[in-house]
Short mmCIF file of C-alpha atoms in Angstrom, two decimals:
data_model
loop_
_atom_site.label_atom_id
_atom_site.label_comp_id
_atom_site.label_asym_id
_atom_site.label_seq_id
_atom_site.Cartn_x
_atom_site.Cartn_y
_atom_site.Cartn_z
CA UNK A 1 61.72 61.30 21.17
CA UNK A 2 57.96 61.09 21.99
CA UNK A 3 55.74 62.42 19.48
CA UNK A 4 52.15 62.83 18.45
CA UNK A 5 50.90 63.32 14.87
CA UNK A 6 47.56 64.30 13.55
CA UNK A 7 46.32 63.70 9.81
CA UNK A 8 46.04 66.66 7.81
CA UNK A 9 46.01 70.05 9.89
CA UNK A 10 42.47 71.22 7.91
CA UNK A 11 39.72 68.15 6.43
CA UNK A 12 36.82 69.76 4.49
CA UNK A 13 34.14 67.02 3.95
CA UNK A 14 30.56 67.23 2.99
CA UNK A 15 27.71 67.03 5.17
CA UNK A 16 26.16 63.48 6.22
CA UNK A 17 29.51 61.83 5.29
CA UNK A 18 31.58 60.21 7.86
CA UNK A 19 34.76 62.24 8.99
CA UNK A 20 37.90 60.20 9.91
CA UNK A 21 40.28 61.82 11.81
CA UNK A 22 43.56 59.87 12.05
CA UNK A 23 46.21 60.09 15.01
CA UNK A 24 49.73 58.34 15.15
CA UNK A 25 51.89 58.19 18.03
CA UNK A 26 55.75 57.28 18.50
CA UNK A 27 57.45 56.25 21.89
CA UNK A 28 55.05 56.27 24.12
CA UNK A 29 53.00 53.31 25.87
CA UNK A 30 49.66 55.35 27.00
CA UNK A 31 47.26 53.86 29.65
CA UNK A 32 44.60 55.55 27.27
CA UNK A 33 43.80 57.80 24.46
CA UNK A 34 41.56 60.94 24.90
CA UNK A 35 40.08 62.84 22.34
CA UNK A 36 38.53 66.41 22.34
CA UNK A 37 37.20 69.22 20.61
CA UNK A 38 38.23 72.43 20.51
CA UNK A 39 36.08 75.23 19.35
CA UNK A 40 37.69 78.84 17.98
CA UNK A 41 38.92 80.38 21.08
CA UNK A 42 37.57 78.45 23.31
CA UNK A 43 38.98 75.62 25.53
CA UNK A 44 39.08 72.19 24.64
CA UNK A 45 36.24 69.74 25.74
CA UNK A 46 36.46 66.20 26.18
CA UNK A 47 35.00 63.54 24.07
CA UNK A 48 36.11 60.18 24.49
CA UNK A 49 38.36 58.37 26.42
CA UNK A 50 39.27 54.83 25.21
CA UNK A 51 42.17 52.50 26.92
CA UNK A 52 44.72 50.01 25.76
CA UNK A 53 43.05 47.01 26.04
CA UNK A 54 39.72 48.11 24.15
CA UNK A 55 39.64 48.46 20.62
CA UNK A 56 36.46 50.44 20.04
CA UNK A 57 34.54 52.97 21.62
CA UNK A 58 31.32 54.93 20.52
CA UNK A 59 29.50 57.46 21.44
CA UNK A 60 26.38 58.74 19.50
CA UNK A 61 27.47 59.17 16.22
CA UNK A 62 30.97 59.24 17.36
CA UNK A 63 33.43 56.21 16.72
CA UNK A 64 37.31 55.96 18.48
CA UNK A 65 39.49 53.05 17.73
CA UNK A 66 42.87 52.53 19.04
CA UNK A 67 45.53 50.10 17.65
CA UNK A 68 48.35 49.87 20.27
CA UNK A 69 50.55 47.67 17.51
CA UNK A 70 50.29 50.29 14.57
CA UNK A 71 50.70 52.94 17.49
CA UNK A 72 47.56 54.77 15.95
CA UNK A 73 44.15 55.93 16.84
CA UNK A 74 41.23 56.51 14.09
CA UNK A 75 38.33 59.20 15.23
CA UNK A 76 35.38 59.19 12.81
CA UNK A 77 32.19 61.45 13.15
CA UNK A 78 29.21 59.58 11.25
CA UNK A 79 26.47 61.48 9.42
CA UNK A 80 28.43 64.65 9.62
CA UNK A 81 26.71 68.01 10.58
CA UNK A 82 28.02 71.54 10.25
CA UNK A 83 27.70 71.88 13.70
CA UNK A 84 30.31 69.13 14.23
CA UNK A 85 33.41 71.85 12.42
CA UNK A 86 35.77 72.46 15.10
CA UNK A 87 39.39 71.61 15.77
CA UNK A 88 39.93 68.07 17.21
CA UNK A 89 42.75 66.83 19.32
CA UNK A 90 44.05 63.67 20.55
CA UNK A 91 45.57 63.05 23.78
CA UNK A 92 47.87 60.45 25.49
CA UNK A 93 48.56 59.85 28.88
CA UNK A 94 51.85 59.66 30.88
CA UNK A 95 52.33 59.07 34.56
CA UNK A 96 54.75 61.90 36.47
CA UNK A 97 54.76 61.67 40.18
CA UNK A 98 51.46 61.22 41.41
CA UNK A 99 49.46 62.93 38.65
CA UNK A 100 48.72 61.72 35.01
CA UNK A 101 49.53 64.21 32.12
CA UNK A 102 48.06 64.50 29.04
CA UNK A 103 50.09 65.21 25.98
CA UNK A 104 48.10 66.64 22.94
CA UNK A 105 48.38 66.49 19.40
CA UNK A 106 48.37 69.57 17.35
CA UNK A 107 44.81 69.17 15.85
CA UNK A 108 42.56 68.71 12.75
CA UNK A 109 40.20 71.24 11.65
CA UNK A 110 37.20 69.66 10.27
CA UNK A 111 34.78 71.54 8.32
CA UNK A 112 31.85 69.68 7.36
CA UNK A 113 30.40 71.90 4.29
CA UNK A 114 26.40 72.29 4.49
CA UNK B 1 28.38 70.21 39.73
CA UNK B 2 31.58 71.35 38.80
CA UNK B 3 33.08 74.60 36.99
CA UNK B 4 36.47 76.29 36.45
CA UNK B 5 36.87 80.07 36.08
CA UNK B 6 39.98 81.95 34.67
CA UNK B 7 40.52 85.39 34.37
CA UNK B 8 41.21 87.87 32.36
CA UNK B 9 40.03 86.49 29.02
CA UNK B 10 42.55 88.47 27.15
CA UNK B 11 45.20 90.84 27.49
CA UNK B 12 47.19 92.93 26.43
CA UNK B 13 50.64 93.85 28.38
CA UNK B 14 53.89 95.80 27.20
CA UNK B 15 57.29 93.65 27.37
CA UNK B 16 58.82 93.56 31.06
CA UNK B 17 55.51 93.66 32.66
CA UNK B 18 54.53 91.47 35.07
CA UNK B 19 51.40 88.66 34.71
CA UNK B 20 49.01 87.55 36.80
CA UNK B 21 46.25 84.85 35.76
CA UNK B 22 43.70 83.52 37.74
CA UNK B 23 41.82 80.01 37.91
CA UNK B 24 39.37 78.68 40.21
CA UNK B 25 37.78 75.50 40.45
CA UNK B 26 34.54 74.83 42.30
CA UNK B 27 32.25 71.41 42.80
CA UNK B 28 35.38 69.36 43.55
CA UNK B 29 38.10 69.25 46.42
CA UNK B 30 41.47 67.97 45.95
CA UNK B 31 41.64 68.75 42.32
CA UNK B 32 45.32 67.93 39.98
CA UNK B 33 45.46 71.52 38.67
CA UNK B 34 47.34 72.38 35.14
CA UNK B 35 48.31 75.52 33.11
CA UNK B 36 48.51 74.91 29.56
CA UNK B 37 49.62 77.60 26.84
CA UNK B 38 48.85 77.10 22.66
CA UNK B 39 50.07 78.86 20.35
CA UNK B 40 48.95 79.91 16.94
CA UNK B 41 47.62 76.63 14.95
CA UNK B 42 50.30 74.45 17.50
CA UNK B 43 49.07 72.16 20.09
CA UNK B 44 48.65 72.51 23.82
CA UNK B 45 51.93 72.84 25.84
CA UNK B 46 51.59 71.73 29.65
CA UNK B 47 53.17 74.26 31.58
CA UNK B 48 52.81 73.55 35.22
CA UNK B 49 50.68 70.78 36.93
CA UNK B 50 49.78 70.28 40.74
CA UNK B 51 48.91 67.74 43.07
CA UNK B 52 48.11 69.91 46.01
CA UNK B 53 48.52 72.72 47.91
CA UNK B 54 52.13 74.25 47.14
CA UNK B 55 53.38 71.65 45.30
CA UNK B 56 53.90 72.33 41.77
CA UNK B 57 55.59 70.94 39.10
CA UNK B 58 56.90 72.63 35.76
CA UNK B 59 57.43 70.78 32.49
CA UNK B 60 59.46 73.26 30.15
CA UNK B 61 61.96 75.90 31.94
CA UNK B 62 60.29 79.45 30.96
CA UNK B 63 59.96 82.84 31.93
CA UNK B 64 56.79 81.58 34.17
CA UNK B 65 55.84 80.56 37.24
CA UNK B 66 52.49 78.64 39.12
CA UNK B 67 51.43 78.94 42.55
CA UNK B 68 48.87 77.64 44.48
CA UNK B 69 47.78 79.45 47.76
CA UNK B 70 44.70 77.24 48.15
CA UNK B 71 43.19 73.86 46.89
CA UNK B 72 41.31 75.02 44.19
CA UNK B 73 42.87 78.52 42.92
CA UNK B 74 45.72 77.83 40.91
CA UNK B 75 47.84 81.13 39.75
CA UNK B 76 50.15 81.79 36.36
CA UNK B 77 52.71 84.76 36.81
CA UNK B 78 55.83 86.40 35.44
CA UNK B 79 57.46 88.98 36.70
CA UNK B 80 58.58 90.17 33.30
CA UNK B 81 56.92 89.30 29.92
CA UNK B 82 58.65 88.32 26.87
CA UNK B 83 57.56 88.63 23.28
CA UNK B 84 57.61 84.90 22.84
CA UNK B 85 55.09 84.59 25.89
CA UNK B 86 52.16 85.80 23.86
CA UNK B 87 49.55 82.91 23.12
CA UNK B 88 46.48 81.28 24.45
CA UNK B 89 46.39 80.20 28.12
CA UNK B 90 44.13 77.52 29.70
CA UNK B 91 44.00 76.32 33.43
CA UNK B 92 42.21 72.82 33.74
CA UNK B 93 41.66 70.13 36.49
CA UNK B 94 41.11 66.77 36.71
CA UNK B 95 40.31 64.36 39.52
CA UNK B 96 42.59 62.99 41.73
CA UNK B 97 43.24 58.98 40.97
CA UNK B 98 41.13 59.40 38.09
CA UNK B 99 42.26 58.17 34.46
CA UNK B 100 42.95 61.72 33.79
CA UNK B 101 39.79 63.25 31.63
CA UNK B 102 40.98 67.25 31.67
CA UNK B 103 38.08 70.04 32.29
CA UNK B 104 39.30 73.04 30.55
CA UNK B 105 38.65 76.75 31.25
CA UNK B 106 37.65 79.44 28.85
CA UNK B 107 41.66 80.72 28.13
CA UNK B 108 43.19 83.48 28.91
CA UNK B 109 44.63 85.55 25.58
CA UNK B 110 47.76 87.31 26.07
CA UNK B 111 49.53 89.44 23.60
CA UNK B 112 52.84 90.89 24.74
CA UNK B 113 53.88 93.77 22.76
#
């Protein structure tokens, strides 16, 4: 069966080092990984997007890799802030019909401790 | 520019009620419309997705049900709430053709009692 695992539901880390946020995937061939953040009863927002045939994506002090052989995607959050606690999930794609649907992870909480 | 609006934020409802939740998206046309539920500390769990007007698809068989009278209102409902229903809603659209980045609402809490 198709399943999505992230590291460690909770990762406390000290401020200004680098999170790394680690998600594994079995049985499915995604298109594209997505990653988001998810804020205490709010909705998730989206972060990054990065596809099959890249291996690296950044954004500010963000970092996504994705390693379609070990099936596995590492987020990392550079010089860490408290601002940057939050929940974050990874998503993968799958096509049904005529939309795509994203399938999420259950989530890391990341507190980055001041 | 675009924005999605759901509504209530949270609620509270006695089992065998009915539900009604409400999401609206604006800026766009032709939007693929989903309802998503979460549970405590669990992922998301797509619930319903949409294409269009009237069509709807549902991914887990449930005590739910989606509709969608027009292109950018897309509508949760049950005629009659279960315990296990309880848990954090969220309606969210992406574009059509697109490689599927989801714009989430606020959520909708609902705690069946």
């Amino acid at each position: 069966s198709q399943k999505i695992e992230q590291n460690s539901e909770a990762l406390n880390i000290q401020e200004g080092k680098t999170a790394t946020l680690t998600c594994n995937y079995t049985n499915y061939s995604p298109a594209y990984l997505q990653w988001y953040r998810q804020d205490p009863g709010r909705g998730p927002v989206f972060l990054l997007l990065i596809r099959e045939n890249e291996k690296e994506k950044r954004k500010e002090r963000l970092k996504v890799t994705f390693d379609t052989t070990l099936k596995q995607s590492l987020f990392h959050i550079t010089a860490s802030q408290p601002a940057d606690s939050a929940t974050y999930l990874c998503a993968l794609d799958s096509r049904s019909g005529s939309a795509r649907q994203l399938t999420f992870g259950s989530g890391t909480q990341l507190t980055v401790l001041p | 520019s675009q924005t999605i609006h759901q509504w209530p934020a949270t609620l509270v409802q006695p089992v065998g009620s009915p539900l009604s939740l409400e999401c609206t998206v604006e800026g766009t046309s032709n939007p693929n419309l989903y309802w998503y539920r979460q549970a405590a500390g669990r992922g998301l769990q797509l619930l319903f997705y949409s294409v269009g007007i009237g069509q709807i698809s549902s991914e887990v068989p449930q005590n739910l049900s989606a509709s969608r009278p027009q292109d950018r209102q897309f509508i949760l409902s049950s005629k009659k709430l279960l315990l296990s229903d309880s848990g954090f809603y969220l309606c969210a659209w992406s574009r059509q053709g697109a490689t599927g980045e989801l714009f989430f609402g606020e959520g909708s809490r609902l705690t069946v009692l």
